[in-house]
Short mmCIF file of C-alpha atoms and ligand atoms in Angstrom, two decimals:
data_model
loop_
_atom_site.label_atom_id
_atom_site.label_comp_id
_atom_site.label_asym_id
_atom_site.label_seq_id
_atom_site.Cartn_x
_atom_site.Cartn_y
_atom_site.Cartn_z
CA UNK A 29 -11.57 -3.73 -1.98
CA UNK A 30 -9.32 -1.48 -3.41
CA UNK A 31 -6.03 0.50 -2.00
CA UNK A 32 -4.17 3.41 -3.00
CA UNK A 33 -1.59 4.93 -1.38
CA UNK A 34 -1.55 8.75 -2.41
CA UNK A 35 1.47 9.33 0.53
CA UNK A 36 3.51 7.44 1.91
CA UNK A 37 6.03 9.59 3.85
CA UNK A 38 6.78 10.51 7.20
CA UNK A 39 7.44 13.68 9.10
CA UNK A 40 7.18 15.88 6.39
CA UNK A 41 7.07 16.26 2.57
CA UNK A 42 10.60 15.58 0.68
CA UNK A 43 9.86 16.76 -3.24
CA UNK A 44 13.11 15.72 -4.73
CA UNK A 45 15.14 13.59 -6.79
CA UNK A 46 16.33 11.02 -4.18
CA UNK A 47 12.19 10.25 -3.80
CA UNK A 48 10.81 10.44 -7.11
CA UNK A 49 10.49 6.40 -7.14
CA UNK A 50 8.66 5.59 -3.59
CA UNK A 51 7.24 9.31 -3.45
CA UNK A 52 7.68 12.67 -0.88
CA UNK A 53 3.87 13.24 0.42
CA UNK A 54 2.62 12.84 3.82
CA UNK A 55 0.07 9.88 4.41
CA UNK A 56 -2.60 9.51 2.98
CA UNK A 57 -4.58 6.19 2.39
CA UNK A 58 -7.45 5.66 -0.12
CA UNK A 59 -9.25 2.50 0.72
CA UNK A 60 -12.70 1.85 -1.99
CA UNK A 61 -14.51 -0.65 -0.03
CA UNK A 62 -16.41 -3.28 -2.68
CA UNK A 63 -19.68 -1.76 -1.90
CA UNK A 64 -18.11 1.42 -3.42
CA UNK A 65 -17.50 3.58 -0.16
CA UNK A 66 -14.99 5.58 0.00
CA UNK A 67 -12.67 5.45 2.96
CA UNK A 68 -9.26 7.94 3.33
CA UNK A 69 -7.16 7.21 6.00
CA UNK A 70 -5.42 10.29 7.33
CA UNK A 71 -4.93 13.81 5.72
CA UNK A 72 -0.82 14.21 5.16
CA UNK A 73 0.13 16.11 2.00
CA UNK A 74 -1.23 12.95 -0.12
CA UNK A 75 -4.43 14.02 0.55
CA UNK A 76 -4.33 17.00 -2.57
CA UNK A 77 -3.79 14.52 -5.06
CA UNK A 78 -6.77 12.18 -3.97
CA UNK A 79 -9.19 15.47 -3.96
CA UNK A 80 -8.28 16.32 -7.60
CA UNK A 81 -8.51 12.99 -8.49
CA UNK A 82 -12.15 12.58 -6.52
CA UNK A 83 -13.27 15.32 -8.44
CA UNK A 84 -12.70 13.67 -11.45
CA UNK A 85 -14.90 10.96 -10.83
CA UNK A 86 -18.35 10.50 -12.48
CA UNK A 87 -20.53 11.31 -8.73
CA UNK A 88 -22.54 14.21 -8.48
CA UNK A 89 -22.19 13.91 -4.90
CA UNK A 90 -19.34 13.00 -2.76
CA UNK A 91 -19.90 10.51 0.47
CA UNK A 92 -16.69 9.64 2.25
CA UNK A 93 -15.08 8.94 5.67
CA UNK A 94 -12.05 10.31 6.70
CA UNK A 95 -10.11 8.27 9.39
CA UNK A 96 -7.50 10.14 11.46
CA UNK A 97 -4.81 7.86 12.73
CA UNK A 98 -3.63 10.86 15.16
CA UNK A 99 -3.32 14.97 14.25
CA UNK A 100 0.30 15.30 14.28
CA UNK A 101 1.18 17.24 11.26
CA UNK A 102 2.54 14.64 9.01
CA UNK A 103 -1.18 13.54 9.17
CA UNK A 104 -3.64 17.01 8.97
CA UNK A 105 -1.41 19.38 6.83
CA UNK A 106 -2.99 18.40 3.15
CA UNK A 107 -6.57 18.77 4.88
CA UNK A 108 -6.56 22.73 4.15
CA UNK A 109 -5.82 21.77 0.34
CA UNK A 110 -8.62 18.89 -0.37
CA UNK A 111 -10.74 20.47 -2.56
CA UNK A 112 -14.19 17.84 -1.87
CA UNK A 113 -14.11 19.44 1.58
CA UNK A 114 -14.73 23.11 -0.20
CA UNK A 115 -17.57 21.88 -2.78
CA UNK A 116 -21.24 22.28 -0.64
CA UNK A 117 -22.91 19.30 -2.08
CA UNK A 118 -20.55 16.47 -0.58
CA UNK A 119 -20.32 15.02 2.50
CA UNK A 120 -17.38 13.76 4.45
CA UNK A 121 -17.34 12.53 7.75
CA UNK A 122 -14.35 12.84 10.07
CA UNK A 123 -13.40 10.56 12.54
CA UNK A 124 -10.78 10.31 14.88
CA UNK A 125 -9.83 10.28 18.48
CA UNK A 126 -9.51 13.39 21.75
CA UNK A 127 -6.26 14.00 22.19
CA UNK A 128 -4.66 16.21 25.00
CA UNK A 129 -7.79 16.51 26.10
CA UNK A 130 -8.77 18.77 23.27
CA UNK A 131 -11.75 18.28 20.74
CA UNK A 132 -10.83 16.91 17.20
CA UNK A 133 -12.59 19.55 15.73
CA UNK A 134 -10.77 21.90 17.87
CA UNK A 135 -7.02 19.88 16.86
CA UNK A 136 -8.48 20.33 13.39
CA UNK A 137 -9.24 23.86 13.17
CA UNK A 138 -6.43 25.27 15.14
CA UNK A 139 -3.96 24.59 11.89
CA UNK A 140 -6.66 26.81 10.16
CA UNK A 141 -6.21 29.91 11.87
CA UNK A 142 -5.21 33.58 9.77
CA UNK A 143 -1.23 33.04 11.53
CA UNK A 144 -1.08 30.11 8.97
CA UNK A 145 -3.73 30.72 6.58
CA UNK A 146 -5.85 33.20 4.69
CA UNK A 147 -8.98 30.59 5.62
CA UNK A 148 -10.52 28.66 8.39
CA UNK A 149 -11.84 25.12 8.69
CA UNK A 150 -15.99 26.71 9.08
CA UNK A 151 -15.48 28.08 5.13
CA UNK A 152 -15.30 25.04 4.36
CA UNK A 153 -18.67 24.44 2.41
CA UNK A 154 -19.26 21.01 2.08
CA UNK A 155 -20.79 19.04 5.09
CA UNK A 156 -18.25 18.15 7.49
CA UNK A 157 -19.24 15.85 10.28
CA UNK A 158 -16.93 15.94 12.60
CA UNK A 159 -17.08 13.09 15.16
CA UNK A 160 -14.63 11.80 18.34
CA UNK A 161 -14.66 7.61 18.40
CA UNK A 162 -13.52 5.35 20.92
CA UNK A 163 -10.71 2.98 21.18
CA UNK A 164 -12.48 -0.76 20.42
CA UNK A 165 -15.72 1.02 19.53
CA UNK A 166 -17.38 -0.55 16.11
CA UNK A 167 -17.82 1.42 13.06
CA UNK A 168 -20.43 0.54 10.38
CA UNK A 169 -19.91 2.14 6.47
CA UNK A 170 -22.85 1.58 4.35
CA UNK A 171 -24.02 -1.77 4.00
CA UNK A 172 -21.67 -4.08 4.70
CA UNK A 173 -18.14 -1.73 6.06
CA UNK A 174 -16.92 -2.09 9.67
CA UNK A 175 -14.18 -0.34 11.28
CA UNK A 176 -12.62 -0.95 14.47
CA UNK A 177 -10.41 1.50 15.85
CA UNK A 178 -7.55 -0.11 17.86
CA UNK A 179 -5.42 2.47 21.06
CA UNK A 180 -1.64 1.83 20.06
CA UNK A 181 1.90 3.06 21.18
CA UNK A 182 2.93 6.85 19.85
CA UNK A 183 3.13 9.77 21.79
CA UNK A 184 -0.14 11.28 22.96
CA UNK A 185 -1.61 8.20 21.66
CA UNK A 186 -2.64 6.75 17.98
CA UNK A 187 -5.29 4.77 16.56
CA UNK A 188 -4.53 1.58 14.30
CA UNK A 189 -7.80 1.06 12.18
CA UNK A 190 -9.21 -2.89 10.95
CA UNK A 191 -11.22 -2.41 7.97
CA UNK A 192 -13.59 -5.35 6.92
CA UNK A 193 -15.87 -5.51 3.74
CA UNK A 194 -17.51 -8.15 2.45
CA UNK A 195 -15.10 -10.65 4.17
CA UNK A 196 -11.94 -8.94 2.88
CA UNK A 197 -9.95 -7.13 5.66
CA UNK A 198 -7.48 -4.10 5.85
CA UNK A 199 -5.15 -3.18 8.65
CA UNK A 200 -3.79 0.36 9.13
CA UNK A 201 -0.83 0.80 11.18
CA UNK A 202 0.95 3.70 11.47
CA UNK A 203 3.19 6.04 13.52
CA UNK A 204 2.78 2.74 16.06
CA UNK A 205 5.92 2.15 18.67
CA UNK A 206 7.22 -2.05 19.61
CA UNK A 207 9.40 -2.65 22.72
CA UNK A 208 12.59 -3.38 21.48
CA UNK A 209 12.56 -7.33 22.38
CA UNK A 210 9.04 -8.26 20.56
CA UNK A 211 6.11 -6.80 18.15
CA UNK A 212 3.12 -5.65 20.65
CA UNK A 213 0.47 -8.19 20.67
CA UNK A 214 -2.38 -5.67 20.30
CA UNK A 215 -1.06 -4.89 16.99
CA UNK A 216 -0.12 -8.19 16.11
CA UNK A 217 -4.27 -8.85 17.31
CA UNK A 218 -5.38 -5.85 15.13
CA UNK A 219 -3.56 -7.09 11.91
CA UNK A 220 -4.76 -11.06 12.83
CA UNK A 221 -5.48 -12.93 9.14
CA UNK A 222 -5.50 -9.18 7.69
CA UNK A 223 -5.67 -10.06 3.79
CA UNK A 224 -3.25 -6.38 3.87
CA UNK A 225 -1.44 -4.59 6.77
CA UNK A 226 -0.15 -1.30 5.93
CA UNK A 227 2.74 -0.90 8.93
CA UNK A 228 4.70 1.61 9.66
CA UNK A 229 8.23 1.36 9.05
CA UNK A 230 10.36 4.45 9.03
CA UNK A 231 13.52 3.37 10.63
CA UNK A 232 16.47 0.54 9.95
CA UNK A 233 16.95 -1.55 13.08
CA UNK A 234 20.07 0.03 13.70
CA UNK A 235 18.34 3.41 13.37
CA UNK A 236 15.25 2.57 15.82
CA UNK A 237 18.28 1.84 18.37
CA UNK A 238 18.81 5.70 17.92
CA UNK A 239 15.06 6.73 18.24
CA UNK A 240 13.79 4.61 21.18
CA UNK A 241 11.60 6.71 22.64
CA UNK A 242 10.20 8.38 19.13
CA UNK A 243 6.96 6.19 18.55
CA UNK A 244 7.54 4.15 15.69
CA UNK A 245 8.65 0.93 13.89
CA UNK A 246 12.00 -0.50 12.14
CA UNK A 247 10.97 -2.60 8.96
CA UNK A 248 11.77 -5.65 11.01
CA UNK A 249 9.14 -4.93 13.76
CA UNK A 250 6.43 -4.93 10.57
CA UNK A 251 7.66 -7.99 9.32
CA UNK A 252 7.30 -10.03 12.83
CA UNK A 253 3.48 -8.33 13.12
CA UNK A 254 3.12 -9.91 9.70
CA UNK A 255 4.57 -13.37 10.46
CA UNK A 256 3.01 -13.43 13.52
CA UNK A 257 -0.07 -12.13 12.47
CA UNK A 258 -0.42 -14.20 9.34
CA UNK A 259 -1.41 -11.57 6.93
CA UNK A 260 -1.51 -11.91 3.16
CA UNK A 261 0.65 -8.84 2.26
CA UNK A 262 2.78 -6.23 3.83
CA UNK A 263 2.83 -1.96 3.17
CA UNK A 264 6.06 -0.83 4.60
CA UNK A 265 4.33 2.50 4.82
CA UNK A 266 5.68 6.09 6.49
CA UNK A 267 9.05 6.11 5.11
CA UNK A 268 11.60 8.45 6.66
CA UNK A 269 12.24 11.25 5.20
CA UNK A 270 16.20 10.87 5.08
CA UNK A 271 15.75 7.73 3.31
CA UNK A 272 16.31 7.72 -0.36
CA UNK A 273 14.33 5.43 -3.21
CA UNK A 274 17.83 3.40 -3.47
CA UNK A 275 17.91 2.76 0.15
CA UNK A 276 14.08 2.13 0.14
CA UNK A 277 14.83 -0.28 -2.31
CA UNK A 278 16.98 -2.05 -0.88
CA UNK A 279 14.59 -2.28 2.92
CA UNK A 280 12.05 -4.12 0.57
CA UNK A 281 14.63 -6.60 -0.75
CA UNK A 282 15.64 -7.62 2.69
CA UNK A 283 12.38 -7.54 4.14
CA UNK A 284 10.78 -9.83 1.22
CA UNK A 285 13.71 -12.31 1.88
CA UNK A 286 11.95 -12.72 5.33
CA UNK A 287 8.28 -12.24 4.19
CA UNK A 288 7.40 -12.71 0.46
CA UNK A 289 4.57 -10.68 0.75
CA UNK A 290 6.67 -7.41 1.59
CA UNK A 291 6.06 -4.47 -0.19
CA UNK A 292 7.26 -0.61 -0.18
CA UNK A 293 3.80 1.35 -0.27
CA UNK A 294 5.07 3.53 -3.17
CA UNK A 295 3.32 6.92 -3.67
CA UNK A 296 0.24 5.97 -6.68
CA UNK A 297 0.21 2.35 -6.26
CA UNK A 298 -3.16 0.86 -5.89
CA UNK A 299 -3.58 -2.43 -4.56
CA UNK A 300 -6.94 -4.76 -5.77
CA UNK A 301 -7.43 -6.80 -2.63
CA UNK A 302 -10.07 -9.46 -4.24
ZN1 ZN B 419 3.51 10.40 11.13
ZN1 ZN B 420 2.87 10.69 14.70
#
Protein backbone atom coordinates (compact mmCIF):
# COMPACT_ATOMS: atom_id res chain seq x y z
CA UNK A 1 0.00 0.00 0.00
CA UNK A 2 0.78 3.36 -0.49
CA UNK A 3 0.12 6.76 1.69
CA UNK A 4 0.07 10.28 0.98
CA UNK A 5 -0.81 12.85 3.05
CA UNK A 6 -2.12 15.84 0.83
CA UNK A 7 -3.24 17.79 4.44
CA UNK A 8 -2.32 17.53 7.40
CA UNK A 9 -3.79 20.46 9.40
CA UNK A 10 -6.38 21.09 11.75
CA UNK A 11 -9.18 23.56 12.16
CA UNK A 12 -8.54 25.43 9.27
CA UNK A 13 -6.04 26.26 6.47
CA UNK A 14 -2.78 28.38 7.64
CA UNK A 15 -0.92 29.38 4.06
CA UNK A 16 2.12 30.98 5.47
CA UNK A 17 5.64 31.09 6.19
CA UNK A 18 5.67 29.56 9.73
CA UNK A 19 4.02 26.21 7.75
CA UNK A 20 5.70 25.96 4.58
CA UNK A 21 7.78 22.79 6.00
CA UNK A 22 4.87 20.42 7.60
CA UNK A 23 2.14 22.21 5.31
CA UNK A 24 -1.35 24.56 5.96
CA UNK A 25 -4.24 22.27 4.26
CA UNK A 26 -7.01 20.61 5.96
CA UNK A 27 -6.94 16.66 5.98
CA UNK A 28 -6.87 14.86 3.52
CA UNK A 29 -5.49 11.20 3.25
CA UNK A 30 -4.65 9.32 -0.01
CA UNK A 31 -4.32 5.68 0.73
CA UNK A 32 -3.51 3.37 -2.96
CA UNK A 33 -4.35 0.02 -1.74
CA UNK A 34 -1.83 -2.74 -3.64
CA UNK A 35 -4.64 -3.90 -5.74
CA UNK A 36 -4.59 -0.28 -7.09
CA UNK A 37 -7.85 1.19 -5.38
CA UNK A 38 -7.96 4.29 -4.54
CA UNK A 39 -9.01 5.24 -1.06
CA UNK A 40 -9.15 9.26 0.29
CA UNK A 41 -9.77 9.69 3.69
CA UNK A 42 -11.65 12.89 4.41
CA UNK A 43 -12.19 16.05 2.20
CA UNK A 44 -10.22 19.14 4.19
CA UNK A 45 -8.55 21.67 1.87
CA UNK A 46 -5.91 18.79 0.88
CA UNK A 47 -8.36 17.36 -1.08
CA UNK A 48 -7.69 20.11 -4.33
CA UNK A 49 -4.32 19.04 -4.67
CA UNK A 50 -5.12 15.19 -4.83
CA UNK A 51 -7.96 16.02 -7.64
CA UNK A 52 -5.41 17.81 -9.88
CA UNK A 53 -3.06 15.36 -9.28
CA UNK A 54 -5.83 12.34 -10.02
CA UNK A 55 -6.43 13.93 -13.12
CA UNK A 56 -3.12 13.57 -14.14
CA UNK A 57 -3.05 10.03 -13.98
CA UNK A 58 -3.11 7.68 -17.03
CA UNK A 59 -7.19 6.25 -16.17
CA UNK A 60 -9.81 7.02 -18.41
CA UNK A 61 -12.08 6.46 -15.65
CA UNK A 62 -11.88 7.32 -12.08
CA UNK A 63 -13.10 4.61 -9.23
CA UNK A 64 -12.52 5.80 -5.71
CA UNK A 65 -13.90 5.80 -2.12
CA UNK A 66 -14.07 8.64 -0.10
CA UNK A 67 -14.06 7.99 3.73
CA UNK A 68 -15.43 10.75 5.99
CA UNK A 69 -13.94 10.64 9.42
CA UNK A 70 -16.81 13.23 10.58
CA UNK A 71 -18.25 16.62 8.49
CA UNK A 72 -16.88 19.23 10.61
CA UNK A 73 -15.38 21.72 8.31
CA UNK A 74 -11.76 21.06 8.69
CA UNK A 75 -12.89 17.78 6.95
CA UNK A 76 -15.70 18.74 3.90
CA UNK A 77 -14.48 22.29 2.86
CA UNK A 78 -11.98 21.12 -0.20
CA UNK A 79 -14.98 18.76 -1.39
CA UNK A 80 -16.59 21.79 -3.47
CA UNK A 81 -13.01 22.18 -5.21
CA UNK A 82 -12.15 18.33 -6.25
CA UNK A 83 -12.36 18.45 -9.67
CA UNK A 84 -12.92 14.14 -10.27
CA UNK A 85 -16.24 14.81 -8.53
CA UNK A 86 -17.22 17.39 -11.60
CA UNK A 87 -15.92 15.04 -14.60
CA UNK A 88 -19.27 12.57 -15.57
CA UNK A 89 -17.35 9.51 -16.37
CA UNK A 90 -15.86 8.74 -12.76
CA UNK A 91 -17.19 7.33 -9.94
CA UNK A 92 -16.64 8.03 -6.31
CA UNK A 93 -18.33 6.63 -3.55
CA UNK A 94 -18.86 8.45 -0.27
CA UNK A 95 -19.00 7.01 2.91
CA UNK A 96 -19.41 8.17 6.21
CA UNK A 97 -21.57 8.21 9.23
CA UNK A 98 -25.47 10.19 10.39
CA UNK A 99 -24.71 12.70 12.44
CA UNK A 100 -27.24 14.93 14.43
CA UNK A 101 -29.55 12.91 13.13
CA UNK A 102 -29.16 14.39 9.69
CA UNK A 103 -28.37 12.47 6.35
CA UNK A 104 -24.68 12.63 5.07
CA UNK A 105 -25.82 13.65 1.93
CA UNK A 106 -27.85 16.24 3.55
CA UNK A 107 -24.39 17.38 5.99
CA UNK A 108 -22.77 17.30 2.56
CA UNK A 109 -24.87 19.43 0.52
CA UNK A 110 -25.83 22.01 3.01
CA UNK A 111 -22.05 23.65 2.61
CA UNK A 112 -23.18 23.78 -1.12
CA UNK A 113 -25.90 26.09 -0.95
CA UNK A 114 -25.94 29.78 -3.23
CA UNK A 115 -25.20 31.72 0.62
CA UNK A 116 -21.70 30.07 0.17
CA UNK A 117 -21.46 29.16 -3.31
CA UNK A 118 -22.36 29.89 -6.91
CA UNK A 119 -22.97 25.76 -7.14
CA UNK A 120 -24.58 22.89 -5.44
CA UNK A 121 -23.45 19.36 -4.62
CA UNK A 122 -26.39 17.74 -7.56
CA UNK A 123 -24.08 19.71 -10.47
CA UNK A 124 -21.79 17.71 -9.65
CA UNK A 125 -21.53 15.37 -12.80
CA UNK A 126 -19.68 12.51 -12.00
CA UNK A 127 -21.44 9.57 -10.11
CA UNK A 128 -21.58 10.21 -6.57
CA UNK A 129 -22.77 7.42 -4.35
CA UNK A 130 -23.49 8.63 -1.40
CA UNK A 131 -23.85 6.03 1.39
CA UNK A 132 -24.37 6.19 5.57
CA UNK A 133 -22.16 3.07 7.29
CA UNK A 134 -22.25 1.76 10.60
CA UNK A 135 -19.93 1.82 13.47
CA UNK A 136 -18.13 -1.97 13.38
CA UNK A 137 -19.86 -2.65 10.07
CA UNK A 138 -17.26 -4.36 7.36
CA UNK A 139 -16.33 -2.71 4.23
CA UNK A 140 -15.05 -4.65 1.17
CA UNK A 141 -12.88 -2.51 -1.80
CA UNK A 142 -12.33 -4.52 -4.82
CA UNK A 143 -10.77 -7.70 -4.42
CA UNK A 144 -8.99 -7.97 -1.57
CA UNK A 145 -9.72 -4.13 0.58
CA UNK A 146 -11.59 -4.17 3.91
CA UNK A 147 -12.51 -1.33 5.98
CA UNK A 148 -13.80 -1.26 9.35
CA UNK A 149 -15.17 1.77 10.65
CA UNK A 150 -14.49 2.16 14.42
CA UNK A 151 -17.28 4.95 16.86
CA UNK A 152 -14.57 7.12 18.76
CA UNK A 153 -14.50 10.17 21.21
CA UNK A 154 -15.16 13.85 19.41
CA UNK A 155 -18.06 15.83 19.66
CA UNK A 156 -21.14 14.61 17.83
CA UNK A 157 -19.17 11.57 17.29
CA UNK A 158 -16.18 10.41 14.76
CA UNK A 159 -15.23 7.44 12.96
CA UNK A 160 -11.54 5.95 13.20
CA UNK A 161 -11.16 3.75 9.95
CA UNK A 162 -8.74 0.12 9.85
CA UNK A 163 -7.73 -0.38 6.41
CA UNK A 164 -6.39 -3.94 5.42
CA UNK A 165 -5.01 -5.05 1.94
CA UNK A 166 -3.37 -7.86 1.12
CA UNK A 167 -2.20 -8.40 4.78
CA UNK A 168 -0.83 -4.86 5.16
CA UNK A 169 -2.95 -2.66 7.54
CA UNK A 170 -3.66 1.17 7.97
CA UNK A 171 -5.16 2.94 10.91
CA UNK A 172 -6.85 6.36 10.65
CA UNK A 173 -7.27 8.30 13.68
CA UNK A 174 -8.28 11.57 13.80
CA UNK A 175 -10.06 14.43 15.62
CA UNK A 176 -10.27 11.33 18.41
CA UNK A 177 -10.46 12.55 22.35
CA UNK A 178 -8.30 10.17 25.49
CA UNK A 179 -9.27 10.66 29.18
CA UNK A 180 -6.59 12.41 30.60
CA UNK A 181 -5.12 9.35 32.79
CA UNK A 182 -4.82 6.63 29.76
CA UNK A 183 -5.16 6.17 25.74
CA UNK A 184 -8.87 4.65 25.12
CA UNK A 185 -8.66 1.03 24.53
CA UNK A 186 -11.00 1.07 21.50
CA UNK A 187 -8.47 3.04 19.76
CA UNK A 188 -5.64 1.37 21.08
CA UNK A 189 -7.94 -2.04 19.60
CA UNK A 190 -8.48 -0.21 16.23
CA UNK A 191 -4.70 0.59 15.68
CA UNK A 192 -3.73 -3.27 17.16
CA UNK A 193 -0.37 -4.54 14.99
CA UNK A 194 -1.37 -1.56 12.47
CA UNK A 195 1.84 -1.70 10.09
CA UNK A 196 0.83 2.59 10.15
CA UNK A 197 -1.44 4.64 12.50
CA UNK A 198 -2.06 8.04 11.40
CA UNK A 199 -3.18 9.77 15.05
CA UNK A 200 -4.22 12.78 15.73
CA UNK A 201 -2.12 15.02 17.59
CA UNK A 202 -2.86 18.70 17.65
CA UNK A 203 -2.05 19.73 21.10
CA UNK A 204 1.25 19.69 23.61
CA UNK A 205 0.34 17.97 26.86
CA UNK A 206 0.39 21.08 28.57
CA UNK A 207 -1.96 22.49 25.91
CA UNK A 208 -4.60 19.45 26.00
CA UNK A 209 -4.73 20.50 29.88
CA UNK A 210 -6.27 23.76 28.36
CA UNK A 211 -8.68 22.00 25.84
CA UNK A 212 -10.19 19.14 27.90
CA UNK A 213 -13.34 19.01 26.69
CA UNK A 214 -12.33 19.88 22.78
CA UNK A 215 -12.13 16.23 21.28
CA UNK A 216 -8.71 15.56 20.53
CA UNK A 217 -5.19 14.21 21.29
CA UNK A 218 -1.70 15.64 22.76
CA UNK A 219 1.28 13.92 20.82
CA UNK A 220 1.81 11.87 23.93
CA UNK A 221 -1.70 10.24 23.88
CA UNK A 222 -0.58 8.96 20.05
CA UNK A 223 2.52 7.71 21.20
CA UNK A 224 0.94 5.42 24.18
CA UNK A 225 -1.84 4.11 21.34
CA UNK A 226 1.32 3.25 19.44
CA UNK A 227 3.28 1.54 22.25
CA UNK A 228 0.43 -0.01 23.38
CA UNK A 229 -0.85 -0.92 20.25
CA UNK A 230 2.36 -2.17 18.75
CA UNK A 231 2.25 -0.50 15.45
CA UNK A 232 5.10 -0.23 12.98
CA UNK A 233 5.02 3.60 12.46
CA UNK A 234 3.40 6.68 13.78
CA UNK A 235 1.58 9.95 11.64
CA UNK A 236 1.34 12.68 14.13
CA UNK A 237 -1.38 13.96 11.87
CA UNK A 238 -3.95 17.23 12.38
CA UNK A 239 -1.51 19.68 13.51
CA UNK A 240 -2.78 22.84 15.18
CA UNK A 241 -2.97 25.55 13.46
CA UNK A 242 -0.97 27.89 15.98
CA UNK A 243 1.81 25.57 15.76
CA UNK A 244 4.70 26.51 13.63
CA UNK A 245 7.14 23.98 11.41
CA UNK A 246 9.95 24.83 14.22
CA UNK A 247 7.73 23.83 16.97
CA UNK A 248 6.41 20.84 14.86
CA UNK A 249 9.80 19.96 14.64
CA UNK A 250 10.67 19.84 17.65
CA UNK A 251 7.02 17.50 18.84
CA UNK A 252 8.61 14.84 16.43
CA UNK A 253 12.02 14.92 18.13
CA UNK A 254 10.55 14.29 21.49
CA UNK A 255 8.05 11.97 20.43
CA UNK A 256 10.69 9.70 18.39
CA UNK A 257 12.83 9.70 21.65
CA UNK A 258 9.81 7.69 23.06
CA UNK A 259 8.78 5.81 19.84
CA UNK A 260 11.34 5.48 16.97
CA UNK A 261 8.80 5.06 14.60
CA UNK A 262 7.33 8.72 15.14
CA UNK A 263 6.76 10.76 12.36
CA UNK A 264 5.17 14.40 11.55
CA UNK A 265 2.68 13.58 8.57
CA UNK A 266 4.13 16.48 6.51
CA UNK A 267 1.88 17.90 3.72
CA UNK A 268 3.24 15.65 0.17
CA UNK A 269 4.89 12.90 1.90
CA UNK A 270 3.97 9.53 0.68
CA UNK A 271 4.61 6.62 2.65
CA UNK A 272 5.29 2.89 0.70
CA UNK A 273 3.92 0.56 3.35
CA UNK A 274 5.38 -2.88 1.71
ZN1 LIG B 1 -10.57 18.24 12.43
ZN1 LIG C 1 -13.57 17.45 14.34
Amino acid sequence: MKVRFWGVRGSIPVPGPDTVRVGGNTACVEVQTADREVIIIDAGTGIRLLGLDLAQRPTERLIAVLLFSHTHWDHIQGLPFFTPASVKQNRVVVLGERRMDRRLEQILAGQMVDAYLPFTLDDLRADLLIKEVHDGEKIVIGNSTSVLPRRLHHPGGVFGYRITCRGRTVVYASDVSHPLDRPDLDVVDLARDADLLIHDAQYTPEEKQQHVDWGHSSWTDAVQVAQQADVGQLALFHHDPLHTDDQLEVIEQQAQAMFPGAFLAREGMEIAIA
